[in-house]
Short mmCIF file of C-alpha atoms in Angstrom, two decimals:
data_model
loop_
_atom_site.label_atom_id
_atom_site.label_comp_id
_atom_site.label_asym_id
_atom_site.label_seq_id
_atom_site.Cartn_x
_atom_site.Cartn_y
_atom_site.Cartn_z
CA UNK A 22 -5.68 -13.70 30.87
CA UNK A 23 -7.79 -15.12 28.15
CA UNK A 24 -6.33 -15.68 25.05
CA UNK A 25 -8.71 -15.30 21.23
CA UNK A 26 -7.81 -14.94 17.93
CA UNK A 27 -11.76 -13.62 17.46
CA UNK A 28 -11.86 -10.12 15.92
CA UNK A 29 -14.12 -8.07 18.18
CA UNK A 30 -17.47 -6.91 17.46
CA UNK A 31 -15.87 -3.51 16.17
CA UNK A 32 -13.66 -5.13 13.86
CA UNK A 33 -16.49 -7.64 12.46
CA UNK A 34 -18.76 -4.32 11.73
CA UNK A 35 -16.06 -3.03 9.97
CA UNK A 36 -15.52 -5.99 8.10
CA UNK A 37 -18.92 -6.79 7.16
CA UNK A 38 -19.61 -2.93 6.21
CA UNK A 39 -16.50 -2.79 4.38
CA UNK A 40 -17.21 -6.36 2.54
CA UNK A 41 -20.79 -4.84 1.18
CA UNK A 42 -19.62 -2.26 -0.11
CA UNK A 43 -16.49 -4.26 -2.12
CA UNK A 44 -19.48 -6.36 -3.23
CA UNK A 45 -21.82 -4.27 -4.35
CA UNK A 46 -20.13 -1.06 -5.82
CA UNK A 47 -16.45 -2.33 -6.49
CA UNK A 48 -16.84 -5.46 -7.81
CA UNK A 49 -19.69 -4.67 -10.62
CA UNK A 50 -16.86 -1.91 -11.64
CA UNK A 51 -13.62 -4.14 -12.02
CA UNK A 52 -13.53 -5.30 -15.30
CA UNK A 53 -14.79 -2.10 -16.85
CA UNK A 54 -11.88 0.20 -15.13
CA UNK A 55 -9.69 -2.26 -15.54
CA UNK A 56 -9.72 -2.19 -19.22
CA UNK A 57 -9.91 2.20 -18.99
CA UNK A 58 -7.04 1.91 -17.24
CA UNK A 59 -8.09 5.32 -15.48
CA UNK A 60 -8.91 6.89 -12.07
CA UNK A 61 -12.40 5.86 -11.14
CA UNK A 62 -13.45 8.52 -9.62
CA UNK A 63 -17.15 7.80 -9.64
CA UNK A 64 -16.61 4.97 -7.19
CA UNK A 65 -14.09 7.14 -5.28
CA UNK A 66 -17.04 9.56 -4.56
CA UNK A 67 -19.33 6.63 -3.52
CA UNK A 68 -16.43 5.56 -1.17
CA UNK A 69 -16.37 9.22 0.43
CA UNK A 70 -19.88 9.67 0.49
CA UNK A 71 -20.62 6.09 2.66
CA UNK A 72 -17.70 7.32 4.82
CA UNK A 73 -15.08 4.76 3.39
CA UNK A 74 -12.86 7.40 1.94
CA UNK A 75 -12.31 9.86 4.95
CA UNK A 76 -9.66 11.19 6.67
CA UNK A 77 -11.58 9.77 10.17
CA UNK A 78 -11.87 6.71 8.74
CA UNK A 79 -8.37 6.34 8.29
CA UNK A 80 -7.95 8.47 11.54
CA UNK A 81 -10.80 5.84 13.28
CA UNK A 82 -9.04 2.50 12.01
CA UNK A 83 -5.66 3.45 12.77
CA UNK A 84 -6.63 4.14 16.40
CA UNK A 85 -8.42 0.37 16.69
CA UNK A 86 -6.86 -1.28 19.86
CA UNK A 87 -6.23 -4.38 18.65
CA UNK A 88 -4.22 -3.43 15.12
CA UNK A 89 -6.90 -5.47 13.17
CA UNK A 90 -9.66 -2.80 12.08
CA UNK A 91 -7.76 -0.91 9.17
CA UNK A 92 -5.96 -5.03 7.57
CA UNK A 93 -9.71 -6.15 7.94
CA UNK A 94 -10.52 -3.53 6.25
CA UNK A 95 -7.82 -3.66 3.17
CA UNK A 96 -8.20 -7.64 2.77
CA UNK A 97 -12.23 -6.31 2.19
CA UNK A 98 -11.57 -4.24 -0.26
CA UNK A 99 -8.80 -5.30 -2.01
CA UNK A 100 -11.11 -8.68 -2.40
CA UNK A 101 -13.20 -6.19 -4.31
CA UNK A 102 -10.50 -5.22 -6.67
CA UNK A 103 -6.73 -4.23 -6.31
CA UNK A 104 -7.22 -1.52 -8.90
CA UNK A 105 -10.07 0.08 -7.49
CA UNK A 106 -9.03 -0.38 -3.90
CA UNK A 107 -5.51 1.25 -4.49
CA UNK A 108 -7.88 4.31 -6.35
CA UNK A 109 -9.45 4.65 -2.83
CA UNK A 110 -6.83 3.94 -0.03
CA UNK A 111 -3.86 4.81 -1.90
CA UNK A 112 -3.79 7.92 -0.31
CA UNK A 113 -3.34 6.59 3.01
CA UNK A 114 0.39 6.19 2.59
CA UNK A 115 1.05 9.73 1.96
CA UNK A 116 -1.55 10.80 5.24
CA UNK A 117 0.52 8.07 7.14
CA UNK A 118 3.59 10.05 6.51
CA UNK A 119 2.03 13.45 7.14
CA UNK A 120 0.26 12.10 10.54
CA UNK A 121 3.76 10.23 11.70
CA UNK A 122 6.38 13.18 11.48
CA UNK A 123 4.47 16.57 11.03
CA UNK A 124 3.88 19.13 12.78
CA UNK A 125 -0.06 19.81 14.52
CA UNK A 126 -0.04 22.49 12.29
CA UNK A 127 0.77 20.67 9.19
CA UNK A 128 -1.44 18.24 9.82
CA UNK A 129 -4.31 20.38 10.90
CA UNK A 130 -3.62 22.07 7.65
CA UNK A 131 -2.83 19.42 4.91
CA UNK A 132 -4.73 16.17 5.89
CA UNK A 133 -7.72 17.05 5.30
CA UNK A 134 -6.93 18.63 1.89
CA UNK A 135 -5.65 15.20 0.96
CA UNK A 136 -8.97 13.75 1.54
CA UNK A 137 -11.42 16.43 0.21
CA UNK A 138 -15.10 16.45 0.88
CA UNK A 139 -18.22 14.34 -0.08
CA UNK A 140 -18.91 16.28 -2.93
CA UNK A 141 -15.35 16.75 -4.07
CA UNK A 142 -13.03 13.94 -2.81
CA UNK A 143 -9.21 14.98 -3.32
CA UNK A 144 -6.03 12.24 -3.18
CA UNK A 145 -2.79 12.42 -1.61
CA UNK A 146 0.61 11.12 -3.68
CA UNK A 147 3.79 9.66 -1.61
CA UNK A 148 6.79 10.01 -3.87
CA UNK A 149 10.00 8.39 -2.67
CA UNK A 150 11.17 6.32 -5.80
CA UNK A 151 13.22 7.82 -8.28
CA UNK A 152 14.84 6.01 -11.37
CA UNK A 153 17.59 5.14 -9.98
CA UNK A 154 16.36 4.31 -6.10
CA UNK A 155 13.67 1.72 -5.50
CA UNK A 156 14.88 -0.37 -2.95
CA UNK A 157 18.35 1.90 -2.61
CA UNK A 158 16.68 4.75 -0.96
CA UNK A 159 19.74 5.88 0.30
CA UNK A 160 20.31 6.74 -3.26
CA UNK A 161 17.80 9.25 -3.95
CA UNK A 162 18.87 12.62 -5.77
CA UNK A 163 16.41 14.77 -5.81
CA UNK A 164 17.77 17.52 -4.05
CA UNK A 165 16.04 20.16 -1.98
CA UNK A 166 18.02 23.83 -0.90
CA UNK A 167 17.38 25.73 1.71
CA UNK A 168 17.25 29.70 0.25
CA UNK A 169 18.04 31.57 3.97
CA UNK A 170 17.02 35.01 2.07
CA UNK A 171 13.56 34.10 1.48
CA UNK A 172 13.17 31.44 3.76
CA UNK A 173 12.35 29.11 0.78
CA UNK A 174 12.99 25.11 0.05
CA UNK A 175 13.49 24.81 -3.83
CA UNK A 176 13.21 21.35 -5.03
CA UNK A 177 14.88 19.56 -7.96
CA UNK A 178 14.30 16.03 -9.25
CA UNK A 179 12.24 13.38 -10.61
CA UNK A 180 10.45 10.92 -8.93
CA UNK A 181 8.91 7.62 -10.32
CA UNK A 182 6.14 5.39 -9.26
CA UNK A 183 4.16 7.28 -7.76
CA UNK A 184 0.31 6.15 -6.88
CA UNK A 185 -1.81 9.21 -7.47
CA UNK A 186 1.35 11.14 -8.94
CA UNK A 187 0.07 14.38 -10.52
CA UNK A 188 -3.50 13.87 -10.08
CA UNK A 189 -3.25 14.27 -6.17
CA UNK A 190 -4.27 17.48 -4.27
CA UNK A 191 -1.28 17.22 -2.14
CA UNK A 192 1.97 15.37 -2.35
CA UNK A 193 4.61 14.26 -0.04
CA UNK A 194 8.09 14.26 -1.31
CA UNK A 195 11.29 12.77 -0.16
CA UNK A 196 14.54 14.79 -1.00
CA UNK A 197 17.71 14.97 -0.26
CA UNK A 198 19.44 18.09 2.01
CA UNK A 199 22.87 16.65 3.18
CA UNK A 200 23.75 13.94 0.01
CA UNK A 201 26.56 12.82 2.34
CA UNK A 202 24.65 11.71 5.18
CA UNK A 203 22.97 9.29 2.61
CA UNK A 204 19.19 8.53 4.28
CA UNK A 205 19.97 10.10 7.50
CA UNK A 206 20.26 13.61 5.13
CA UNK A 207 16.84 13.31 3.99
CA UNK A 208 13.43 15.04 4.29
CA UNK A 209 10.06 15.12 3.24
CA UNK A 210 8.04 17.83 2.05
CA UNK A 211 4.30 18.57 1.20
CA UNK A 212 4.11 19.91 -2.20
CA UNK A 213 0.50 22.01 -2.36
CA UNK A 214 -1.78 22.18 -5.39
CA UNK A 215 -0.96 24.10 -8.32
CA UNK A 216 2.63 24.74 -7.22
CA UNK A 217 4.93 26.33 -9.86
CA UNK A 218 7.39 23.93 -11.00
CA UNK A 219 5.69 20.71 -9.95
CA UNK A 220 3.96 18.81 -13.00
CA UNK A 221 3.23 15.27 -13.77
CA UNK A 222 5.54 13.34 -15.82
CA UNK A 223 4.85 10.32 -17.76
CA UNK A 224 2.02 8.06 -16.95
CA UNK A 225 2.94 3.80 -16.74
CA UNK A 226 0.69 1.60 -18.69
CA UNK A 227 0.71 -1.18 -16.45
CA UNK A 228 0.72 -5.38 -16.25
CA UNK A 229 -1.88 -5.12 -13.21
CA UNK A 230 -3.72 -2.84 -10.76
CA UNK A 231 -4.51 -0.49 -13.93
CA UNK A 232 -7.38 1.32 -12.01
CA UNK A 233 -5.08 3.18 -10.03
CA UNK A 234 -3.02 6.10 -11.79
CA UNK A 235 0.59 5.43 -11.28
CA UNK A 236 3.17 8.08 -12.77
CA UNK A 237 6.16 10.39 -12.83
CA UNK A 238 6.19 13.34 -11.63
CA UNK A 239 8.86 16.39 -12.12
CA UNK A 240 10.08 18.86 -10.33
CA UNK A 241 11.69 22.06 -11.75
CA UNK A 242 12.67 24.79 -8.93
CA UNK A 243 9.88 23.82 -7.31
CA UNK A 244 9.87 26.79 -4.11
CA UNK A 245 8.17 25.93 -1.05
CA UNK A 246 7.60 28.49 1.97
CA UNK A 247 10.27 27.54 4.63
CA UNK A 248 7.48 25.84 6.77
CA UNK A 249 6.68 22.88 4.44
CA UNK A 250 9.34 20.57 5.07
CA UNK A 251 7.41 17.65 7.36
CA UNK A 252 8.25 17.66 10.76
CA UNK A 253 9.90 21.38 10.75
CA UNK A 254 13.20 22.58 10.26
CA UNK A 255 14.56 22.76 13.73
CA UNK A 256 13.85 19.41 14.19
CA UNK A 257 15.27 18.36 10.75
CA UNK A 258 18.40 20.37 11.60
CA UNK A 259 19.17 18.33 15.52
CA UNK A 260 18.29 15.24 13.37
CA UNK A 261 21.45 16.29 10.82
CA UNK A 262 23.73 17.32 13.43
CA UNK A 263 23.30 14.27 15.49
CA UNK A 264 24.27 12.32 12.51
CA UNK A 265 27.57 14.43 12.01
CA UNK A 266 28.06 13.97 15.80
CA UNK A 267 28.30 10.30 14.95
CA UNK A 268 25.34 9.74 16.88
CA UNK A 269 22.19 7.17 16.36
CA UNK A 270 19.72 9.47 14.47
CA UNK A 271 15.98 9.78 14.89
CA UNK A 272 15.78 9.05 11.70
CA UNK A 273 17.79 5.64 11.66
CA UNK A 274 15.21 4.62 14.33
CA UNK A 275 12.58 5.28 12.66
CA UNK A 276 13.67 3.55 9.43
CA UNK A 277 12.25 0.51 11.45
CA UNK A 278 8.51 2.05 11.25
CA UNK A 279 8.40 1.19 7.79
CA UNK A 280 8.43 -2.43 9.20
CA UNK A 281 5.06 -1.55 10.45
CA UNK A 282 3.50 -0.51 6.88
CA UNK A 283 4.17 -4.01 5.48
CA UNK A 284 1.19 -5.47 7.16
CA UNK A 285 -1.12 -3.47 5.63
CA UNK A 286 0.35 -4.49 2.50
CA UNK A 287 0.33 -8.52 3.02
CA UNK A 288 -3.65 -7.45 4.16
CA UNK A 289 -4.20 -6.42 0.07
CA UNK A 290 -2.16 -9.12 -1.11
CA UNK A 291 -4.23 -11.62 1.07
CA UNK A 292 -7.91 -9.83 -0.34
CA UNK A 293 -6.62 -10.72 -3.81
CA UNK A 294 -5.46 -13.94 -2.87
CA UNK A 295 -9.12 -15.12 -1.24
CA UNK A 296 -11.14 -13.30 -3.92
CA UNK A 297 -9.32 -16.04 -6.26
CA UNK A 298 -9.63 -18.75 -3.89
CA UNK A 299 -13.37 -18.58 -3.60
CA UNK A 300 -13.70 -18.07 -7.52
CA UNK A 301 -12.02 -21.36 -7.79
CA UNK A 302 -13.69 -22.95 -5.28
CA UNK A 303 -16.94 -22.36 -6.37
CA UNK A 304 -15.74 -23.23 -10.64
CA UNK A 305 -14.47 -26.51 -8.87
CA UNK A 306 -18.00 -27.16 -7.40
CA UNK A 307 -19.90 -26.72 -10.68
CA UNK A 308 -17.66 -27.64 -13.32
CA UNK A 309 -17.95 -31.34 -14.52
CA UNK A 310 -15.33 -33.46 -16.77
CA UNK A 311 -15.45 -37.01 -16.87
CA UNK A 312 -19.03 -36.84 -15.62
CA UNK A 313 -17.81 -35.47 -12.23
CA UNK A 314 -17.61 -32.39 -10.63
CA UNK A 315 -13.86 -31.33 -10.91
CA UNK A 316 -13.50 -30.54 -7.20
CA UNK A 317 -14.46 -34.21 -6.24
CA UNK A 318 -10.50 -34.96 -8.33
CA UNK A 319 -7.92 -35.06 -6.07
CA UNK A 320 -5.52 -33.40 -8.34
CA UNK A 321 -8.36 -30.11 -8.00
CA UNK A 322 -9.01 -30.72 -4.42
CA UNK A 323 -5.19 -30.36 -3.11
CA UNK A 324 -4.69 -27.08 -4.76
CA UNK A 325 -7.72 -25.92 -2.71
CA UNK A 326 -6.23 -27.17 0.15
CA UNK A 327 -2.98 -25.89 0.07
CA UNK A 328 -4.69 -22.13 -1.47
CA UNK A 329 -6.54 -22.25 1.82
CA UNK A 330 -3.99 -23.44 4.27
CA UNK A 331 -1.49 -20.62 2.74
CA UNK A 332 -4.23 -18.01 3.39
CA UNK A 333 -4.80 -18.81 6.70
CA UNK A 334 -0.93 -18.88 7.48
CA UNK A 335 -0.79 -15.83 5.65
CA UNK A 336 -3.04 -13.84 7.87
CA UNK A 337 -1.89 -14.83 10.94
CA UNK A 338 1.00 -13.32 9.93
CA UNK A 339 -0.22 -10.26 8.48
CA UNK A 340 -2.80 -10.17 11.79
CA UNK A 341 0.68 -10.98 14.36
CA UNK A 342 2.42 -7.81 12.99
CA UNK A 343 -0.43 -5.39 13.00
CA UNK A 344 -0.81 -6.50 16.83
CA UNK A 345 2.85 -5.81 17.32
CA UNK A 346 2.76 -2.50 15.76
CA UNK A 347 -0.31 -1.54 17.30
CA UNK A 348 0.91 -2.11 20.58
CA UNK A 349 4.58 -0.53 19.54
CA UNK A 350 6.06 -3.72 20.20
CA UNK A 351 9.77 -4.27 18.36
CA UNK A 352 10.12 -6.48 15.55
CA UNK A 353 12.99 -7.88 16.75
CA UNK A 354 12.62 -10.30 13.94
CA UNK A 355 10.92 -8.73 10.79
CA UNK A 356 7.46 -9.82 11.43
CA UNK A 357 6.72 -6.98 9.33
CA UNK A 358 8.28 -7.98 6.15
CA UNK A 359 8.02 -11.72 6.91
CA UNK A 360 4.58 -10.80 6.70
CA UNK A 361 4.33 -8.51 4.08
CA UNK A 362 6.72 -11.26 1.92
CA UNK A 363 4.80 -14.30 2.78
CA UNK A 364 1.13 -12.37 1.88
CA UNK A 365 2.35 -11.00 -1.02
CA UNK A 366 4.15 -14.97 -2.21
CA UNK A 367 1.33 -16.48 -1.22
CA UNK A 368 -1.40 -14.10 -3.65
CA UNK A 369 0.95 -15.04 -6.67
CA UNK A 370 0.89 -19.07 -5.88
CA UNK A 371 -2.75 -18.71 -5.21
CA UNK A 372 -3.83 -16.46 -8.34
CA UNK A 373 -1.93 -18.86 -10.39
CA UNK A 374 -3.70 -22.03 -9.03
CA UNK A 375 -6.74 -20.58 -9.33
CA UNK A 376 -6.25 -19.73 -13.40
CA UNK A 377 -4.69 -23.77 -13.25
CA UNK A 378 -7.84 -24.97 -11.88
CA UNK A 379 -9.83 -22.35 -14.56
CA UNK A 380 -8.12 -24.32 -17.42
CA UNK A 381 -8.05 -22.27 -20.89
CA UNK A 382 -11.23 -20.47 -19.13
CA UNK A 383 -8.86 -19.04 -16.44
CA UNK A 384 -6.44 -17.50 -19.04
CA UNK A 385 -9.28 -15.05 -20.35
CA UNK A 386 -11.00 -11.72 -19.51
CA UNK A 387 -14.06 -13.28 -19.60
CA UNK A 388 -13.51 -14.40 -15.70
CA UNK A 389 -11.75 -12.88 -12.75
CA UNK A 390 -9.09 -14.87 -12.05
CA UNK A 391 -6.94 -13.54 -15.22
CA UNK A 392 -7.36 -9.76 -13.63
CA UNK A 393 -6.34 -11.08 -10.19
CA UNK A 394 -3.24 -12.39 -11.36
CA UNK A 395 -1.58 -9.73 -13.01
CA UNK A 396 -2.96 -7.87 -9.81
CA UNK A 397 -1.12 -9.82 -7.53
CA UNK A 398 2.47 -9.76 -8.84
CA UNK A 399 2.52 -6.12 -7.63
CA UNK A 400 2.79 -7.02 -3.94
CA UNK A 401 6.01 -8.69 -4.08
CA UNK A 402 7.62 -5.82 -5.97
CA UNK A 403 6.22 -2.41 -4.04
CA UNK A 404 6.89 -1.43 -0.64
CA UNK A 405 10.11 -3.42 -0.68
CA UNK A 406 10.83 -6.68 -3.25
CA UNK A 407 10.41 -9.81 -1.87
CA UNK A 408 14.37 -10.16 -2.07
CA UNK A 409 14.52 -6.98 0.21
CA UNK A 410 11.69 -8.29 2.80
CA UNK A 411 14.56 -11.21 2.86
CA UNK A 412 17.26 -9.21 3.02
CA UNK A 413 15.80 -7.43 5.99
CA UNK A 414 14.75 -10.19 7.68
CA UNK A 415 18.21 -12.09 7.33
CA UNK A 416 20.02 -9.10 9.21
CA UNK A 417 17.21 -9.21 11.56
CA UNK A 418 17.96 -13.08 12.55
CA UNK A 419 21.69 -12.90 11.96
CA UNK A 420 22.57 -9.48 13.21
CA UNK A 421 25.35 -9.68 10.34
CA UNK A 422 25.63 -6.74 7.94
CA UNK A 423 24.29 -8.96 4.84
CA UNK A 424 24.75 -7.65 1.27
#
């Protein structure tokens, strides 16, 4: 059996398709909706109407044999812009979650009001965080009751950094049934448009990826029909008694699938991390001090080489654990966070070289690399810290119990 790093053809069209469109329509965009700080929803429509944003897009690159098609396709665009590209895929999270646990019926239902239509592209919101649980999810409180007379969840809570929160056509929320089982008590539910209760909360100015709307959102007796909690109640209910039985839950398992979302993001981290590479690459060919191109100084042409070598590392990570969850392999080890931690490391050291190399130039609006940055810092922080990615991993190697 042969062995090739080579993307196939499939993944190369995807790529290249992918790439054009990040170069044509997102990039001419970034420093204008960067400053708005808003939604851009005009390039969200362009997305849908090329085929980009689409629920069989997602559904088409998720399916890709060898694990590569939808991380090819987030480096692309997130080499556009972070900002723009979290506008347009930031959805995905919240299908992911629908498409993983629900029912046929939920998902027959709900994904494709997540996505919209050509003419009138919708979003989807995943809200986990809370105030007080980021990385603790074990300590969420928002609390959802099951009402037996009316067959009814009713939801109470607040939850916090949530891409798309409020603006979204449909949102998944985790709660809490059974506080005392801790995670192994929780649920997720899909909260429909316009439901009474449910309203956005306050909206984060933030240090980077500004294009994409990041907020609170509340919710006060929020009542949802009986059927709307992901996955079903029967199934919820065997999960809970398994876990009073002492038992290994389902859901315990399947904590380890969130190993296999950190790929995808080390694949953003890495499209921010080349877009600033290349900038600097090509300053360093034109711009002259001393009468000399500053590439052709050593001190310029290290950086380069190490921003390079740390990219390539970098995606052979990120590529290694979207092979391995593709083909449901275990990650005995973390690959997922190592490479979601070692992506997200690397887009900070480069984005920061790359303003170094920029000089005073690199430290203003007037070029890229200044955006990039503040982009960047927001992979090692989201979807687990980089301390947690370590944390994880440590147990992983150790089997000990670390704290």
């Amino acid at each position: 059996m042969s062995f090739s790093l080579e993307p196939s053809e499939d993944v190369v069209q995807i790529r290249d398709w992918v790439h054009e469109f990040a170069e044509t329509v997102v990039r001419p965009a970034a420093a204008e909706w960067d400053e708005r700080e808003e939604t851009p929803w005009p390039i969200i429509q362009e997305a849908a109407k090329v085929g980009i944003y689409s629920m069989e897009f997602f559904a088409e690159q998720s399916a890709e044999p060898s694990g590569l098609g939808m991380l090819t396709a987030f480096e692309e665009m997130f080499w556009g812009d972070a900002g723009i590209a979290l506008s347009i895929l930031g959805t995905g999270l919240a299908a992911a979650s629908l498409a993983g646990s629900g029912t046929p019926e939920q998902i027959g239902e709900w994904l494709p009001q997540m996505f919209g239509d050509v003419s009138d592209p919708q979003l989807g919101s995943f809200c986990s965080s809370e105030p007080g649980a980021g990385s603790d999810v074990a300590a969420i409180i928002t609390r959802a009751r099951y009402d037996e007379a009316t067959d009814e969840w009713v939801l109470n809570g607040t939850k916090t950094w949530a891409t798309n929160g409020g603006i979204a056509n449909v949102h998944i929320v985790v709660a809490s049934v059974e506080p005392d089982l801790g995670s192994r008590g929780q649920a997720t539910f899909i909260i429909p448009p316009g439901t009474k209760g449910f309203s956005q909360g306050q909206k984060f100015k933030k240090h980077g990826i500004r294009a994409s709307h990041t907020a609170e959102v509340v919710l006060d007796d929020v009542r949802l029909p009986g059927n709307l909690i992901i996955g079903g109640k029967e199934k919820f209910d065997e999960r809970v008694a398994r876990a009073r039985e002492g038992k290994r839950s389902a859901s315990q398992a399947a904590m380890k699938t969130f190993e296999r979302t950190r790929p995808s993001v080390g694949a953003m981290a890495l499209g921010v991390a080349r877009a600033a590479y290349e900038y600097a690459l090509d300053y360093a060919q034109e711009r002259e001090q001393f009468g000399r191109k500053i590439g052709d100084f050593q001190a310029i042409a290290f950086k380069l080489a190490d921003m390079r070598s740390r990219i390539d590392a970098a995606r052979l990570l990120v590529w290694r654990a979207g092979w391995m969850a593709r083909n449901n392999l275990p990650f005995d080890n973390a690959e997922g966070s190592m490479a979601k931690l070692v992506a997200s490391e690397t887009a900070v050291y480069v984005t920061d070289e790359a303003i170094q190399i920029l000089g005073g130039n690199g430290y203003t609006r007037d070029y890229p690399v200044e955006r990039m940055h503040r982009d960047a810092k927001i992979f090692t922080i989201f979807e687990g810290t980089s301390e947690i990615q370590r944390l994880v991993m440590a147990r992983a190697i150790t089997g000990l119990p670390l704290k």
